[in-house]
Structures are given as structure tokens and as C-alpha cells.
Amino acid sequence: MSKTNILLLPGDGVGPEIMQEATKVINLLNDLELCDITYNSADIGGIAIDNHGNPFPEETAKKCLESDCILLGAVGTKKHENNENNLKPESGLLALRKSLDLYINVRPIFLFNSLIDSSSLKPELLKNLDIVIIRELVGDVYFGEPRGFKGESGNKIGYNTMSYSTNEVKRIAEYAFDLASKRSSKVTSVDKANVLEASQVWRETVEKIKSTNYTDIELSHMYVDNAAMQLVKDPNQFDVILTGNIFGDILSDEASMLTGSIGMLPSASLSSSSGVYEPIHGSAPDIAGKGIVNPIAMILSVAMMFEYSLNNQNVSSIIKESINSVLNSGYRTKDISLSSEYVDTSKMGDAIVQEIKNNV
Ligand code: IPM
Ligand code: MN
């Protein structure tokens, strides 16, 4: 069996708590000889500012390059939230994405059937929910130049630049179309082309790629405001949603609520040669240290790592099916519980580990 060397970046807030549960799962899979994973860890975000004066230290960058792929918890702390931009925990995550050119962010939106009542939407809207958001991750207003502050005191101006180039759009659109070819062949590209030049280049490029190389794909375009509305009106009209960095950030948080809780959703950030796997939720400082965070998004991120970086669909399915069984048996963390009864983070992790043992 080939050896895999992964890097753990637990980060801040609830990050270390969910990473702990992810390592329980990985240790078990090693013991069961379903994989041969060794891991190393490093600091990112607020903890890295405290320990190294930098949210993405050199040492972490080096370890990222040396590992086969990366598992990340979350970044963000109250303590550093008023720091200048390059000393905010979030810029550590953005620097990681940029340095590895992780331009593809895959955010699957699916519902475990037993959680259908945990969603705030009517159950009949959610049957067989299965959407994938493909979010461009290293461009857009997140990274556009110029940016900064200007103006005089009393009337400060903060400004950013939204931009997309043909080349940036082309590569993410190709990824989305390739994925759609393996699913229902339906892509909804989301932009704001009625107002923004960046979106006009986006739309033109997506259209061109489709008509040149992907004529079998059923492509439609939707303005982002309408897409936000349609997602809660009739989510099943979507299959693959292709969108830019900022719109994808917002729409994926919205879509997560279709599945019952933001604590349920994993993501993969990919380049042609590396992958970072992390929950879509943040560091949740309000519940950090209380042992109540839902570890499922993190454990599903491990499943995505097996699928995308380790090419091991079998282990990925075992993890997902075990989570499904644990939910079917009634285990709930606080965020997905409909009553005042729930299990803590560690018990949920243990239940999943036990179920994997039963399934293998
Ligand atoms: C996400 C997060 C990040 C983002 C933050 C933490 C910088 O919200 O991964 O969705 O905005 O991309
Ligand atoms: Mn987000």
C-alpha cells in the first residue's frame, strides 16, 4: 500500500476539536490497513500569529509543499479580528490557497435523509437534494488589485477590485463542465453580468468554453441575486453551480442550511497537483472549547480527501455510509438536534469510528 503523508492544520476556535475527531478516523483506517497515512502538523491563522508572528509562516508553507495533501480545521479569532489585513487569521488561509494555486473549490450540498427535519425548509423541497457548488477560489474581489484605504480622516474610503480574466474563468469552467459530464450534464453559472464587467468576462468565457468543447452540457446563466432566491425556492432545479469567489462564498453558506446545519458540509480546494480539505464552516469562537461542535463536516472532508487526493472511493464511501448510519441511529450534535438532547463532539466522533469498525 502506498504511503501518504498528510499535513494537519487545525487552526483556531473549534478547529483543533474537530481535527481531533478526524485523526481518530484516520488512525482507525490505518489500523484496519485500509490506508497507510502518516501525519505532521503545523500552525495557521491566529495560533500562527501568536507562535510565529505570521498567519501563514514559512515553516507551514514548507510543510504544505512537502505533504501529499492537507486537512484544515478553521481559522479566525476574536483576539486578532481588528489586526491589519495581513495579520488577520483569515489572510493565512487566503495565502495558503494562493500559494498552492487552489483555484477549484468543490462544495457538495447533500442531505442525509434522517436530517430532513433539521432543515429550516419544507421537507418536500429537499428530497434527493444533491448540488455541487464549484467556486473559483484564488481570484475575484478577494485578491483583486488595487485595494486599500484612502480618503481623509472623517471620511475614510475602503476599496477593493473585482476582476476576472479569460484564463482564470476558463480553467474553473472546464472543471465544472467535466464534473457535470459525470453527473446530470447541467451547469448553472452564477454572476452579476447585468452590472459588473468582471461578470461580463465571466459569462462570455463560460459561454465560449461550452460552445467550443462542451456542446452536450445544458448551460444556463443566472444573476446571483436570483440564484440566492432560487436556492431556497426550489433547490432541486440545480445540479452543478459554477461561480466566482465571493458569490460562491455567500451561496455556499446559504445552501448549507438546506442540509440542516453548516456543521455538516465539507469542501475540497484543489489545484492540478494538491488538495486542501476543510469544512465550509468557520472557527465558531462562540462555541469553541465547549465540546459541542459538530465534527461531521471535518470527517466528511476526510472522505473527500480519500476521493479526490488518494483516489480511494471505497474508503470515502465507507466513511460517508458510517456517518449516515450513525445519524440514522439517532446520534445528534447540538446543531442538528431537534430536542434538548445531544451528544458532544467526541461522542459523535467515537460513534462514527465504531460504525466504521462495524462496516468493514
Ligand atoms: C470560507 C471562509 C473563508 C472565505 C474565510 C475564512 C476567509 O468563509 O472558506 O468560505 O471567505 O473564503
Ligand atoms: Mn465562507
Short mmCIF file of C-alpha atoms and ligand atoms in Angstrom, two decimals:
data_model
loop_
_atom_site.label_atom_id
_atom_site.label_comp_id
_atom_site.label_asym_id
_atom_site.label_seq_id
_atom_site.Cartn_x
_atom_site.Cartn_y
_atom_site.Cartn_z
CA MET A 1 0.00 0.00 0.00
CA SER A 2 1.41 3.39 -0.89
CA LYS A 3 2.33 5.68 1.96
CA THR A 4 0.58 9.04 2.20
CA ASN A 5 1.98 11.94 4.12
CA ILE A 6 -0.64 14.49 5.10
CA LEU A 7 -0.40 17.79 6.91
CA LEU A 8 -2.88 18.74 9.62
CA LEU A 9 -3.60 22.44 10.07
CA PRO A 10 -6.06 22.54 12.99
CA GLY A 11 -6.09 26.35 13.17
CA ASP A 12 -8.30 28.27 15.59
CA GLY A 13 -11.51 28.09 17.59
CA VAL A 14 -13.26 24.76 17.05
CA GLY A 15 -10.56 23.72 14.54
CA PRO A 16 -8.47 21.62 16.96
CA GLU A 17 -11.61 19.94 18.38
CA ILE A 18 -12.84 18.72 15.00
CA MET A 19 -9.31 17.79 13.87
CA GLN A 20 -9.07 15.53 16.90
CA GLU A 21 -12.10 13.58 15.62
CA ALA A 22 -10.69 13.45 12.10
CA THR A 23 -7.48 11.89 13.41
CA LYS A 24 -9.48 9.25 15.31
CA VAL A 25 -10.98 8.22 11.98
CA ILE A 26 -7.62 8.23 10.17
CA ASN A 27 -5.94 6.23 12.96
CA LEU A 28 -8.65 3.61 12.73
CA LEU A 29 -8.38 3.40 8.93
CA ASN A 30 -4.62 2.89 9.36
CA ASP A 31 -5.23 0.16 11.96
CA LEU A 32 -7.68 -1.54 9.63
CA GLU A 33 -4.99 -1.37 6.92
CA LEU A 34 -7.31 0.49 4.62
CA CYS A 35 -4.62 3.13 4.16
CA ASP A 36 -1.12 4.00 5.26
CA ILE A 37 -1.20 7.61 6.36
CA THR A 38 1.42 9.45 8.36
CA TYR A 39 0.79 12.97 9.50
CA ASN A 40 2.56 16.05 10.56
CA SER A 41 1.00 19.26 11.80
CA ALA A 42 1.63 22.99 11.61
CA ASP A 43 0.13 26.33 12.62
CA ILE A 44 -2.10 28.54 10.54
CA GLY A 45 -4.31 31.52 11.37
CA GLY A 46 -4.47 33.10 14.84
CA ILE A 47 -2.39 30.41 16.53
CA ALA A 48 0.33 31.00 13.91
CA ILE A 49 0.23 34.76 14.60
CA ASP A 50 0.73 34.00 18.31
CA ASN A 51 3.52 31.49 17.77
CA HIS A 52 5.31 32.94 14.73
CA GLY A 53 4.01 36.48 14.17
CA ASN A 54 2.56 35.43 10.80
CA PRO A 55 -0.77 33.74 9.93
CA PHE A 56 0.95 31.60 7.25
CA PRO A 57 4.53 31.12 8.47
CA GLU A 58 7.39 29.98 6.21
CA GLU A 59 7.63 26.73 8.14
CA THR A 60 3.94 25.97 7.44
CA ALA A 61 4.34 26.86 3.76
CA LYS A 62 7.29 24.49 3.52
CA LYS A 63 5.41 21.62 5.19
CA CYS A 64 2.47 22.20 2.83
CA LEU A 65 4.76 21.70 -0.16
CA GLU A 66 6.26 18.56 1.37
CA SER A 67 2.94 16.82 2.06
CA ASP A 68 0.68 14.89 -0.31
CA CYS A 69 -2.39 16.80 0.83
CA ILE A 70 -3.70 18.90 3.70
CA LEU A 71 -6.53 18.76 6.23
CA LEU A 72 -7.54 22.10 7.67
CA GLY A 73 -9.82 22.84 10.65
CA ALA A 74 -10.76 26.52 10.65
CA VAL A 75 -9.17 29.93 11.10
CA GLY A 76 -10.35 33.09 12.84
CA THR A 77 -10.10 34.50 16.35
CA LYS A 78 -11.73 37.37 18.22
CA LYS A 79 -8.31 38.35 19.54
CA HIS A 80 -6.93 39.14 16.08
CA GLU A 81 -10.07 40.39 14.36
CA ASN A 82 -9.02 44.02 14.44
CA ASN A 83 -5.47 43.40 13.23
CA GLU A 84 -4.40 44.95 9.96
CA ASN A 85 -5.27 42.76 6.99
CA ASN A 86 -2.03 40.82 6.56
CA LEU A 87 -2.04 39.96 10.26
CA LYS A 88 -5.58 38.64 10.35
CA PRO A 89 -6.01 34.85 10.74
CA GLU A 90 -8.09 34.73 7.54
CA SER A 91 -5.18 36.02 5.46
CA GLY A 92 -3.29 32.86 6.46
CA LEU A 93 -5.96 30.78 4.75
CA LEU A 94 -6.02 33.05 1.71
CA ALA A 95 -2.20 32.88 1.48
CA LEU A 96 -2.37 29.08 1.62
CA ARG A 97 -4.96 28.98 -1.18
CA LYS A 98 -2.97 31.39 -3.31
CA SER A 99 0.43 29.82 -2.71
CA LEU A 100 -0.80 26.37 -3.80
CA ASP A 101 -2.94 27.87 -6.58
CA LEU A 102 -6.02 26.06 -5.25
CA TYR A 103 -8.34 27.55 -7.82
CA ILE A 104 -11.03 24.88 -7.58
CA ASN A 105 -13.28 24.79 -4.54
CA VAL A 106 -15.74 21.89 -4.54
CA ARG A 107 -18.65 22.27 -2.10
CA PRO A 108 -21.14 19.39 -2.29
CA ILE A 109 -24.57 20.20 -0.89
CA PHE A 110 -26.34 16.98 0.02
CA LEU A 111 -28.72 15.91 2.70
CA PHE A 112 -28.60 12.83 4.89
CA ASN A 113 -32.20 11.66 4.81
CA SER A 114 -32.55 11.41 8.57
CA LEU A 115 -31.79 15.14 8.87
CA ILE A 116 -34.60 16.24 6.61
CA ASP A 117 -36.46 17.76 9.58
CA SER A 118 -33.38 19.63 10.82
CA SER A 119 -33.51 21.91 7.81
CA SER A 120 -35.48 25.11 8.09
CA LEU A 121 -37.00 24.38 4.68
CA LYS A 122 -40.06 22.24 3.98
CA PRO A 123 -39.08 18.56 3.60
CA GLU A 124 -40.77 18.21 0.18
CA LEU A 125 -38.36 20.80 -1.26
CA LEU A 126 -35.35 18.82 -0.12
CA LYS A 127 -35.94 15.24 -1.27
CA ASN A 128 -32.85 13.88 -3.06
CA LEU A 129 -31.01 17.16 -2.67
CA ASP A 130 -27.68 16.83 -4.49
CA ILE A 131 -25.95 20.01 -5.67
CA VAL A 132 -22.27 20.76 -6.14
CA ILE A 133 -21.05 24.32 -5.94
CA ILE A 134 -17.84 24.89 -7.90
CA ARG A 135 -16.37 28.09 -6.54
CA GLU A 136 -13.35 29.79 -8.12
CA LEU A 137 -11.01 30.28 -5.16
CA VAL A 138 -7.96 32.38 -6.00
CA GLY A 139 -9.34 35.36 -7.91
CA ASP A 140 -12.14 37.92 -7.73
CA VAL A 141 -12.50 40.73 -5.21
CA TYR A 142 -10.65 38.60 -2.63
CA PHE A 143 -7.36 39.13 -4.44
CA GLY A 144 -8.03 41.96 -6.94
CA GLU A 145 -5.71 44.98 -7.04
CA PRO A 146 -5.78 47.83 -6.28
CA ARG A 147 -7.15 47.55 -2.79
CA GLY A 148 -6.70 49.56 0.35
CA PHE A 149 -7.83 52.63 2.21
CA LYS A 150 -7.78 56.24 1.16
CA GLY A 151 -9.60 59.49 1.85
CA GLU A 152 -9.20 61.92 4.65
CA SER A 153 -9.93 61.34 8.30
CA GLY A 154 -13.63 61.62 8.99
CA ASN A 155 -14.41 60.16 5.58
CA LYS A 156 -12.24 57.11 5.15
CA ILE A 157 -12.69 55.05 1.97
CA GLY A 158 -12.05 51.32 1.83
CA TYR A 159 -11.84 49.91 -1.69
CA ASN A 160 -11.34 46.59 -3.47
CA THR A 161 -11.24 45.49 -7.06
CA MET A 162 -13.40 42.77 -8.53
CA SER A 163 -11.73 41.27 -11.59
CA TYR A 164 -11.79 38.11 -13.67
CA SER A 165 -9.65 37.30 -16.69
CA THR A 166 -10.50 34.88 -19.50
CA ASN A 167 -7.79 32.49 -18.34
CA GLU A 168 -8.99 32.47 -14.74
CA VAL A 169 -12.56 31.72 -15.82
CA LYS A 170 -11.59 29.17 -18.46
CA ARG A 171 -9.88 26.73 -16.12
CA ILE A 172 -12.63 26.71 -13.48
CA ALA A 173 -15.36 26.47 -16.13
CA GLU A 174 -13.60 23.45 -17.65
CA TYR A 175 -13.52 21.78 -14.24
CA ALA A 176 -17.25 22.41 -13.74
CA PHE A 177 -18.15 21.12 -17.21
CA ASP A 178 -16.03 17.99 -16.77
CA LEU A 179 -17.74 17.32 -13.45
CA ALA A 180 -21.18 17.94 -14.95
CA SER A 181 -20.42 15.43 -17.72
CA LYS A 182 -20.16 12.79 -14.98
CA ARG A 183 -23.42 13.94 -13.35
CA SER A 184 -26.57 15.30 -14.98
CA SER A 185 -24.73 17.46 -17.55
CA LYS A 186 -26.45 20.56 -16.19
CA VAL A 187 -24.50 23.66 -15.19
CA THR A 188 -25.86 26.92 -13.80
CA SER A 189 -23.27 29.68 -14.00
CA VAL A 190 -23.91 32.43 -11.47
CA ASP A 191 -22.72 36.01 -11.98
CA LYS A 192 -23.85 39.63 -11.92
CA ALA A 193 -23.32 40.36 -15.62
CA ASN A 194 -26.12 42.94 -15.69
CA VAL A 195 -23.89 45.26 -13.65
CA LEU A 196 -20.27 44.10 -13.36
CA GLU A 197 -17.56 43.97 -16.05
CA ALA A 198 -15.82 41.14 -14.18
CA SER A 199 -19.04 39.13 -14.58
CA GLN A 200 -19.34 40.03 -18.25
CA VAL A 201 -15.94 38.44 -18.92
CA TRP A 202 -17.03 35.53 -16.74
CA ARG A 203 -20.22 34.94 -18.73
CA GLU A 204 -18.62 35.41 -22.16
CA THR A 205 -15.86 32.94 -21.29
CA VAL A 206 -18.16 30.29 -19.81
CA GLU A 207 -20.37 30.53 -22.91
CA LYS A 208 -17.40 30.23 -25.25
CA ILE A 209 -15.91 27.17 -23.48
CA LYS A 210 -19.28 25.46 -23.59
CA SER A 211 -19.87 26.06 -27.28
CA THR A 212 -16.33 25.02 -28.22
CA ASN A 213 -15.74 21.89 -26.16
CA TYR A 214 -18.82 21.01 -24.18
CA THR A 215 -21.74 21.12 -26.56
CA ASP A 216 -23.55 18.35 -24.65
CA ILE A 217 -23.75 20.41 -21.48
CA GLU A 218 -27.00 22.15 -20.68
CA LEU A 219 -25.75 25.57 -19.55
CA SER A 220 -27.83 28.37 -18.07
CA HIS A 221 -26.76 31.69 -16.58
CA MET A 222 -28.31 33.22 -13.51
CA TYR A 223 -27.76 36.51 -11.71
CA VAL A 224 -26.52 35.99 -8.18
CA ASP A 225 -29.45 37.73 -6.51
CA ASN A 226 -31.87 35.50 -8.36
CA ALA A 227 -29.74 32.42 -7.58
CA ALA A 228 -29.89 33.23 -3.85
CA MET A 229 -33.68 33.32 -4.12
CA GLN A 230 -33.99 30.20 -6.31
CA LEU A 231 -31.82 28.18 -3.92
CA VAL A 232 -34.44 28.39 -1.19
CA LYS A 233 -37.43 28.42 -3.54
CA ASP A 234 -36.60 25.25 -5.48
CA PRO A 235 -33.12 23.88 -4.73
CA ASN A 236 -33.60 20.77 -6.85
CA GLN A 237 -33.52 22.80 -10.06
CA PHE A 238 -29.72 22.97 -9.57
CA ASP A 239 -27.09 20.35 -10.21
CA VAL A 240 -23.66 21.94 -10.74
CA ILE A 241 -23.43 25.61 -9.79
CA LEU A 242 -20.38 27.36 -11.22
CA THR A 243 -19.49 30.69 -9.69
CA GLY A 244 -16.79 33.12 -8.61
CA ASN A 245 -15.05 33.51 -5.28
CA ILE A 246 -17.29 35.95 -3.41
CA PHE A 247 -20.62 34.74 -4.80
CA GLY A 248 -19.57 31.15 -4.07
CA ASP A 249 -18.66 32.07 -0.51
CA ILE A 250 -22.09 33.53 0.14
CA LEU A 251 -24.19 30.99 -1.77
CA SER A 252 -22.47 28.02 -0.13
CA ASP A 253 -23.31 29.27 3.37
CA GLU A 254 -26.89 29.76 2.23
CA ALA A 255 -27.03 26.32 0.62
CA SER A 256 -25.60 24.66 3.72
CA MET A 257 -28.80 25.43 5.60
CA LEU A 258 -30.70 23.21 3.16
CA THR A 259 -28.81 20.32 4.72
CA GLY A 260 -29.74 21.09 8.30
CA SER A 261 -26.57 22.74 9.55
CA ILE A 262 -23.41 24.40 8.32
CA GLY A 263 -21.70 21.86 10.57
CA MET A 264 -22.45 19.16 8.00
CA LEU A 265 -20.64 20.38 4.91
CA PRO A 266 -17.12 19.54 3.76
CA SER A 267 -15.11 21.07 0.94
CA ALA A 268 -12.12 20.36 -1.24
CA SER A 269 -9.82 23.07 -2.55
CA LEU A 270 -7.82 21.72 -5.45
CA SER A 271 -5.12 22.59 -7.95
CA SER A 272 -3.76 20.26 -10.58
CA SER A 273 -1.34 18.83 -8.02
CA SER A 274 -2.55 19.45 -4.47
CA GLY A 275 -5.63 19.43 -2.28
CA VAL A 276 -6.74 21.08 0.96
CA TYR A 277 -9.78 19.58 2.68
CA GLU A 278 -11.77 21.61 5.18
CA PRO A 279 -15.29 22.14 6.48
CA ILE A 280 -17.06 25.12 4.97
CA HIS A 281 -17.82 26.50 8.43
CA GLY A 282 -15.58 28.89 10.32
CA SER A 283 -13.80 28.74 13.68
CA ALA A 284 -17.01 29.47 15.66
CA PRO A 285 -15.28 31.18 18.62
CA ASP A 286 -18.63 31.39 20.45
CA ILE A 287 -18.76 27.59 20.91
CA ALA A 288 -15.01 26.81 20.87
CA GLY A 289 -13.73 24.75 23.81
CA LYS A 290 -17.21 23.62 24.82
CA GLY A 291 -17.01 20.22 23.14
CA ILE A 292 -20.26 20.76 21.26
CA VAL A 293 -19.10 21.46 17.72
CA ASN A 294 -20.31 19.04 15.07
CA PRO A 295 -17.29 17.08 13.73
CA ILE A 296 -19.17 15.68 10.71
CA ALA A 297 -18.12 18.40 8.22
CA MET A 298 -14.49 17.69 9.15
CA ILE A 299 -14.87 13.92 8.91
CA LEU A 300 -16.65 14.31 5.57
CA SER A 301 -13.66 16.40 4.49
CA VAL A 302 -11.51 13.35 5.24
CA ALA A 303 -13.88 11.35 2.99
CA MET A 304 -13.36 13.94 0.25
CA MET A 305 -9.60 13.64 0.70
CA PHE A 306 -9.84 9.90 0.05
CA GLU A 307 -11.95 10.51 -3.02
CA TYR A 308 -10.01 13.36 -4.63
CA SER A 309 -6.38 13.12 -3.50
CA LEU A 310 -5.96 9.46 -2.59
CA ASN A 311 -8.19 8.03 -5.34
CA ASN A 312 -9.79 5.70 -2.84
CA GLN A 313 -13.52 5.82 -3.47
CA ASN A 314 -14.03 2.72 -1.35
CA VAL A 315 -12.78 4.31 1.90
CA SER A 316 -14.58 7.54 1.07
CA SER A 317 -17.87 5.62 0.77
CA ILE A 318 -17.24 3.69 3.98
CA ILE A 319 -16.85 6.97 5.88
CA LYS A 320 -19.98 8.52 4.35
CA GLU A 321 -22.09 5.41 4.90
CA SER A 322 -20.94 5.17 8.51
CA ILE A 323 -21.97 8.78 9.13
CA ASN A 324 -25.31 8.00 7.53
CA SER A 325 -25.83 5.01 9.85
CA VAL A 326 -24.85 6.97 12.94
CA LEU A 327 -27.38 9.67 12.04
CA ASN A 328 -29.99 7.01 11.32
CA SER A 329 -29.40 5.59 14.81
CA GLY A 330 -30.32 8.98 16.22
CA TYR A 331 -26.96 10.45 17.22
CA ARG A 332 -27.15 14.26 17.04
CA THR A 333 -24.79 17.05 17.97
CA LYS A 334 -26.37 20.23 19.29
CA ASP A 335 -26.63 21.99 15.92
CA ILE A 336 -28.69 19.20 14.35
CA SER A 337 -30.68 18.12 17.38
CA LEU A 338 -34.38 18.85 17.40
CA SER A 339 -34.59 18.38 21.17
CA SER A 340 -32.50 19.39 24.16
CA GLU A 341 -30.70 16.05 23.96
CA TYR A 342 -27.48 15.73 22.05
CA VAL A 343 -24.04 14.11 22.16
CA ASP A 344 -20.78 16.02 22.43
CA THR A 345 -18.13 16.30 19.73
CA SER A 346 -16.06 13.42 20.99
CA LYS A 347 -19.05 11.03 21.35
CA MET A 348 -20.09 11.77 17.78
CA GLY A 349 -16.54 11.01 16.62
CA ASP A 350 -16.49 7.78 18.66
CA ALA A 351 -19.86 6.69 17.25
CA ILE A 352 -18.58 7.18 13.70
CA VAL A 353 -15.37 5.28 14.48
CA GLN A 354 -17.38 2.41 15.98
CA GLU A 355 -19.67 2.32 12.95
CA ILE A 356 -16.70 2.21 10.54
CA LYS A 357 -15.39 -0.78 12.53
CA ASN A 358 -18.80 -2.47 12.17
CA ASN A 359 -18.94 -1.81 8.45
CA VAL A 360 -15.51 -3.12 7.49
C1 IPM B 1 -14.76 30.04 3.53
C2 IPM B 1 -14.44 31.10 4.56
C3 IPM B 1 -13.24 31.92 4.10
C4 IPM B 1 -13.61 32.60 2.79
C5 IPM B 1 -12.72 32.94 5.14
C6 IPM B 1 -12.43 32.29 6.47
C7 IPM B 1 -11.54 33.70 4.63
O1 IPM B 1 -15.56 31.88 4.80
O2 IPM B 1 -13.87 29.19 3.27
O3 IPM B 1 -15.86 30.03 3.00
O4 IPM B 1 -14.16 33.70 2.80
O5 IPM B 1 -13.31 32.02 1.75
MN MN B 2 -17.36 31.25 3.79
#
